[in-house]
Amino acid sequence: KGPWTSGAKYNLARIYESAGDLKQAIRLFKADTDSPGMAGNLLRIKWLQDRLASKKAEAEKQRKASETVLPVLPQ
């Protein structure tokens, strides 16, 4: 609970973000409720949630494409 706590949490969240662990980054941004930059954190959370939703939609699209049944040719 020192003067650098909020900055350290923000930097740690950005590290998780750059490592691709968006869920962990979102969790850290949400947990830092007493940050002077909370308004910015909320915007970043929204942006990360949108990115996460896009990744999930793309993964679902690829999964469905891989399940496409090809017609069986007559022998």
CSV table of N, CA and C in Angstrom, one decimal:
chain,number,residue,atom,x,y,z
A,1,LYS,N,0.8,-1.2,0.0
A,1,LYS,CA,0.0,0.0,0.0
A,1,LYS,C,0.9,1.3,0.0
A,2,GLY,N,1.9,1.2,-0.8
A,2,GLY,CA,2.8,2.4,-0.9
A,2,GLY,C,2.4,3.3,-2.1
A,3,PRO,N,3.2,4.3,-2.3
A,3,PRO,CA,2.8,5.2,-3.4
A,3,PRO,C,3.0,4.6,-4.8
A,4,TRP,N,3.7,3.5,-4.9
A,4,TRP,CA,4.0,2.9,-6.2
A,4,TRP,C,3.1,1.7,-6.5
A,5,THR,N,2.2,1.3,-5.6
A,5,THR,CA,1.4,0.1,-5.7
A,5,THR,C,0.6,0.1,-7.0
A,6,SER,N,-0.1,1.2,-7.2
A,6,SER,CA,-1.0,1.3,-8.4
A,6,SER,C,-0.2,1.2,-9.7
A,7,GLY,N,1.0,1.9,-9.7
A,7,GLY,CA,1.8,1.8,-10.9
A,7,GLY,C,2.4,0.4,-11.1
A,8,ALA,N,2.7,-0.3,-10.0
A,8,ALA,CA,3.3,-1.6,-10.1
A,8,ALA,C,2.2,-2.6,-10.6
A,9,LYS,N,1.0,-2.4,-10.1
A,9,LYS,CA,-0.2,-3.3,-10.6
A,9,LYS,C,-0.4,-3.0,-12.1
A,10,TYR,N,-0.4,-1.8,-12.5
A,10,TYR,CA,-0.6,-1.4,-13.9
A,10,TYR,C,0.4,-2.1,-14.8
A,11,ASN,N,1.7,-1.9,-14.4
A,11,ASN,CA,2.8,-2.5,-15.2
A,11,ASN,C,2.7,-4.0,-15.2
A,12,LEU,N,2.3,-4.7,-14.1
A,12,LEU,CA,2.2,-6.1,-14.1
A,12,LEU,C,1.0,-6.5,-15.1
A,13,ALA,N,-0.1,-5.8,-15.0
A,13,ALA,CA,-1.2,-6.1,-15.9
A,13,ALA,C,-0.8,-5.9,-17.4
A,14,ARG,N,0.0,-4.9,-17.7
A,14,ARG,CA,0.5,-4.7,-19.1
A,14,ARG,C,1.4,-5.9,-19.5
A,15,ILE,N,2.2,-6.4,-18.6
A,15,ILE,CA,3.1,-7.5,-18.9
A,15,ILE,C,2.3,-8.8,-19.2
A,16,TYR,N,1.2,-9.0,-18.4
A,16,TYR,CA,0.3,-10.1,-18.7
A,16,TYR,C,-0.3,-9.9,-20.1
A,17,GLU,N,-0.7,-8.7,-20.3
A,17,GLU,CA,-1.3,-8.4,-21.6
A,17,GLU,C,-0.4,-8.7,-22.8
A,18,SER,N,0.9,-8.2,-22.7
A,18,SER,CA,1.8,-8.4,-23.8
A,18,SER,C,2.2,-9.9,-23.9
A,19,ALA,N,2.1,-10.7,-22.8
A,19,ALA,CA,2.3,-12.1,-22.9
A,19,ALA,C,1.2,-12.9,-23.4
A,20,GLY,N,0.0,-12.2,-23.6
A,20,GLY,CA,-1.1,-12.9,-24.2
A,20,GLY,C,-2.1,-13.4,-23.2
A,21,ASP,N,-1.9,-13.2,-21.9
A,21,ASP,CA,-2.8,-13.6,-20.9
A,21,ASP,C,-3.8,-12.5,-20.6
A,22,LEU,N,-4.7,-12.3,-21.5
A,22,LEU,CA,-5.6,-11.2,-21.4
A,22,LEU,C,-6.6,-11.3,-20.1
A,23,LYS,N,-7.0,-12.5,-19.8
A,23,LYS,CA,-7.8,-12.7,-18.6
A,23,LYS,C,-7.1,-12.2,-17.3
A,24,GLN,N,-5.9,-12.6,-17.2
A,24,GLN,CA,-5.1,-12.2,-16.0
A,24,GLN,C,-4.9,-10.7,-16.0
A,25,ALA,N,-4.7,-10.1,-17.2
A,25,ALA,CA,-4.5,-8.6,-17.2
A,25,ALA,C,-5.8,-7.9,-16.8
A,26,ILE,N,-6.9,-8.4,-17.3
A,26,ILE,CA,-8.2,-7.8,-17.0
A,26,ILE,C,-8.4,-7.9,-15.5
A,27,ARG,N,-8.1,-9.1,-14.9
A,27,ARG,CA,-8.3,-9.3,-13.5
A,27,ARG,C,-7.5,-8.3,-12.6
A,28,LEU,N,-6.3,-8.0,-13.1
A,28,LEU,CA,-5.4,-7.1,-12.3
A,28,LEU,C,-5.9,-5.6,-12.5
A,29,PHE,N,-6.3,-5.3,-13.7
A,29,PHE,CA,-6.9,-3.9,-13.9
A,29,PHE,C,-8.1,-3.7,-13.0
A,30,LYS,N,-9.0,-4.7,-13.0
A,30,LYS,CA,-10.2,-4.6,-12.1
A,30,LYS,C,-9.9,-4.5,-10.7
A,31,ALA,N,-8.8,-5.2,-10.2
A,31,ALA,CA,-8.5,-5.3,-8.8
A,31,ALA,C,-7.9,-4.0,-8.3
A,32,ASP,N,-7.4,-3.2,-9.1
A,32,ASP,CA,-6.8,-1.9,-8.7
A,32,ASP,C,-7.8,-0.8,-8.6
A,33,THR,N,-8.7,-0.9,-7.7
A,33,THR,CA,-9.9,0.0,-7.6
A,33,THR,C,-9.5,1.4,-7.0
A,34,ASP,N,-8.4,1.5,-6.3
A,34,ASP,CA,-8.0,2.8,-5.7
A,34,ASP,C,-7.0,3.5,-6.5
A,35,SER,N,-6.8,3.1,-7.8
A,35,SER,CA,-5.8,3.7,-8.7
A,35,SER,C,-6.3,5.1,-9.1
A,36,PRO,N,-5.4,6.0,-9.2
A,36,PRO,CA,-5.8,7.3,-9.8
A,36,PRO,C,-6.1,7.2,-11.3
A,37,GLY,N,-5.6,6.1,-11.9
A,37,GLY,CA,-5.9,5.9,-13.3
A,37,GLY,C,-7.0,4.9,-13.6
A,38,MET,N,-7.9,4.8,-12.6
A,38,MET,CA,-9.0,3.8,-12.7
A,38,MET,C,-9.9,4.0,-14.0
A,39,ALA,N,-10.1,5.3,-14.3
A,39,ALA,CA,-10.9,5.5,-15.5
A,39,ALA,C,-10.2,5.0,-16.8
A,40,GLY,N,-8.9,5.2,-16.9
A,40,GLY,CA,-8.2,4.6,-18.0
A,40,GLY,C,-8.1,3.1,-17.9
A,41,ASN,N,-8.0,2.5,-16.7
A,41,ASN,CA,-8.1,1.1,-16.6
A,41,ASN,C,-9.4,0.5,-17.1
A,42,LEU,N,-10.5,1.2,-16.8
A,42,LEU,CA,-11.8,0.7,-17.2
A,42,LEU,C,-11.9,0.7,-18.8
A,43,LEU,N,-11.3,1.7,-19.4
A,43,LEU,CA,-11.3,1.7,-20.8
A,43,LEU,C,-10.4,0.6,-21.4
A,44,ARG,N,-9.3,0.4,-20.7
A,44,ARG,CA,-8.4,-0.7,-21.2
A,44,ARG,C,-9.1,-2.1,-21.0
A,45,ILE,N,-9.8,-2.2,-19.9
A,45,ILE,CA,-10.5,-3.5,-19.6
A,45,ILE,C,-11.5,-3.7,-20.7
A,46,LYS,N,-12.3,-2.7,-21.1
A,46,LYS,CA,-13.2,-2.8,-22.2
A,46,LYS,C,-12.5,-3.2,-23.5
A,47,TRP,N,-11.4,-2.6,-23.8
A,47,TRP,CA,-10.7,-2.9,-25.0
A,47,TRP,C,-10.2,-4.4,-25.0
A,48,LEU,N,-9.6,-4.8,-23.8
A,48,LEU,CA,-9.1,-6.2,-23.7
A,48,LEU,C,-10.3,-7.2,-23.8
A,49,GLN,N,-11.4,-6.9,-23.2
A,49,GLN,CA,-12.6,-7.8,-23.3
A,49,GLN,C,-13.0,-7.9,-24.8
A,50,ASP,N,-13.0,-6.8,-25.5
A,50,ASP,CA,-13.3,-6.9,-27.0
A,50,ASP,C,-12.3,-7.7,-27.7
A,51,ARG,N,-11.0,-7.6,-27.4
A,51,ARG,CA,-10.0,-8.4,-28.0
A,51,ARG,C,-10.2,-9.9,-27.7
A,52,LEU,N,-10.5,-10.2,-26.5
A,52,LEU,CA,-10.7,-11.6,-26.0
A,52,LEU,C,-12.0,-12.2,-26.8
A,53,ALA,N,-13.0,-11.4,-26.9
A,53,ALA,CA,-14.2,-11.8,-27.6
A,53,ALA,C,-13.9,-12.1,-29.1
A,54,SER,N,-13.1,-11.2,-29.7
A,54,SER,CA,-12.7,-11.4,-31.1
A,54,SER,C,-11.9,-12.7,-31.2
A,55,LYS,N,-10.9,-13.0,-30.3
A,55,LYS,CA,-10.1,-14.2,-30.4
A,55,LYS,C,-11.0,-15.4,-30.2
A,56,LYS,N,-12.0,-15.4,-29.3
A,56,LYS,CA,-12.9,-16.5,-29.1
A,56,LYS,C,-13.7,-16.7,-30.4
A,57,ALA,N,-14.2,-15.7,-31.0
A,57,ALA,CA,-15.0,-15.8,-32.2
A,57,ALA,C,-14.2,-16.4,-33.3
A,58,GLU,N,-13.0,-15.9,-33.5
A,58,GLU,CA,-12.1,-16.5,-34.5
A,58,GLU,C,-11.8,-17.9,-34.3
A,59,ALA,N,-11.5,-18.3,-33.0
A,59,ALA,CA,-11.2,-19.7,-32.7
A,59,ALA,C,-12.5,-20.6,-33.0
A,60,GLU,N,-13.7,-20.1,-32.7
A,60,GLU,CA,-14.9,-20.8,-33.0
A,60,GLU,C,-15.1,-21.0,-34.5
A,61,LYS,N,-14.8,-19.9,-35.2
A,61,LYS,CA,-14.9,-19.9,-36.7
A,61,LYS,C,-14.0,-21.0,-37.3
A,62,GLN,N,-12.7,-21.0,-36.8
A,62,GLN,CA,-11.8,-22.0,-37.3
A,62,GLN,C,-12.2,-23.4,-36.9
A,63,ARG,N,-12.7,-23.6,-35.6
A,63,ARG,CA,-13.2,-24.9,-35.2
A,63,ARG,C,-14.3,-25.4,-36.1
A,64,LYS,N,-15.2,-24.5,-36.4
A,64,LYS,CA,-16.3,-24.9,-37.3
A,64,LYS,C,-15.8,-25.3,-38.7
A,65,ALA,N,-14.9,-24.5,-39.2
A,65,ALA,CA,-14.3,-24.7,-40.5
A,65,ALA,C,-13.6,-26.1,-40.6
A,66,SER,N,-13.0,-26.5,-39.5
A,66,SER,CA,-12.2,-27.7,-39.4
A,66,SER,C,-13.2,-28.9,-39.3
A,67,GLU,N,-14.4,-28.7,-38.9
A,67,GLU,CA,-15.4,-29.7,-38.8
A,67,GLU,C,-16.2,-29.9,-40.0
A,68,THR,N,-16.0,-29.1,-41.0
A,68,THR,CA,-16.7,-29.2,-42.3
A,68,THR,C,-16.6,-30.6,-42.9
A,69,VAL,N,-17.7,-31.2,-43.2
A,69,VAL,CA,-17.7,-32.6,-43.7
A,69,VAL,C,-17.5,-32.5,-45.2
A,70,LEU,N,-16.6,-33.1,-45.7
A,70,LEU,CA,-16.4,-33.2,-47.2
A,70,LEU,C,-17.2,-34.3,-47.8
A,71,PRO,N,-17.7,-34.1,-49.0
A,71,PRO,CA,-18.5,-35.1,-49.6
A,71,PRO,C,-17.7,-36.3,-49.9
A,72,VAL,N,-18.3,-37.5,-49.8
A,72,VAL,CA,-17.6,-38.7,-50.1
A,72,VAL,C,-17.8,-39.0,-51.6
A,73,LEU,N,-16.7,-39.3,-52.2
A,73,LEU,CA,-16.8,-39.6,-53.6
A,73,LEU,C,-17.2,-41.1,-53.8
A,74,PRO,N,-18.0,-41.3,-54.8
A,74,PRO,CA,-18.3,-42.7,-55.1
A,74,PRO,C,-17.1,-43.5,-55.5
A,75,GLN,N,-17.1,-44.8,-55.2
A,75,GLN,CA,-15.9,-45.6,-55.5
A,75,GLN,C,-16.1,-46.3,-56.8
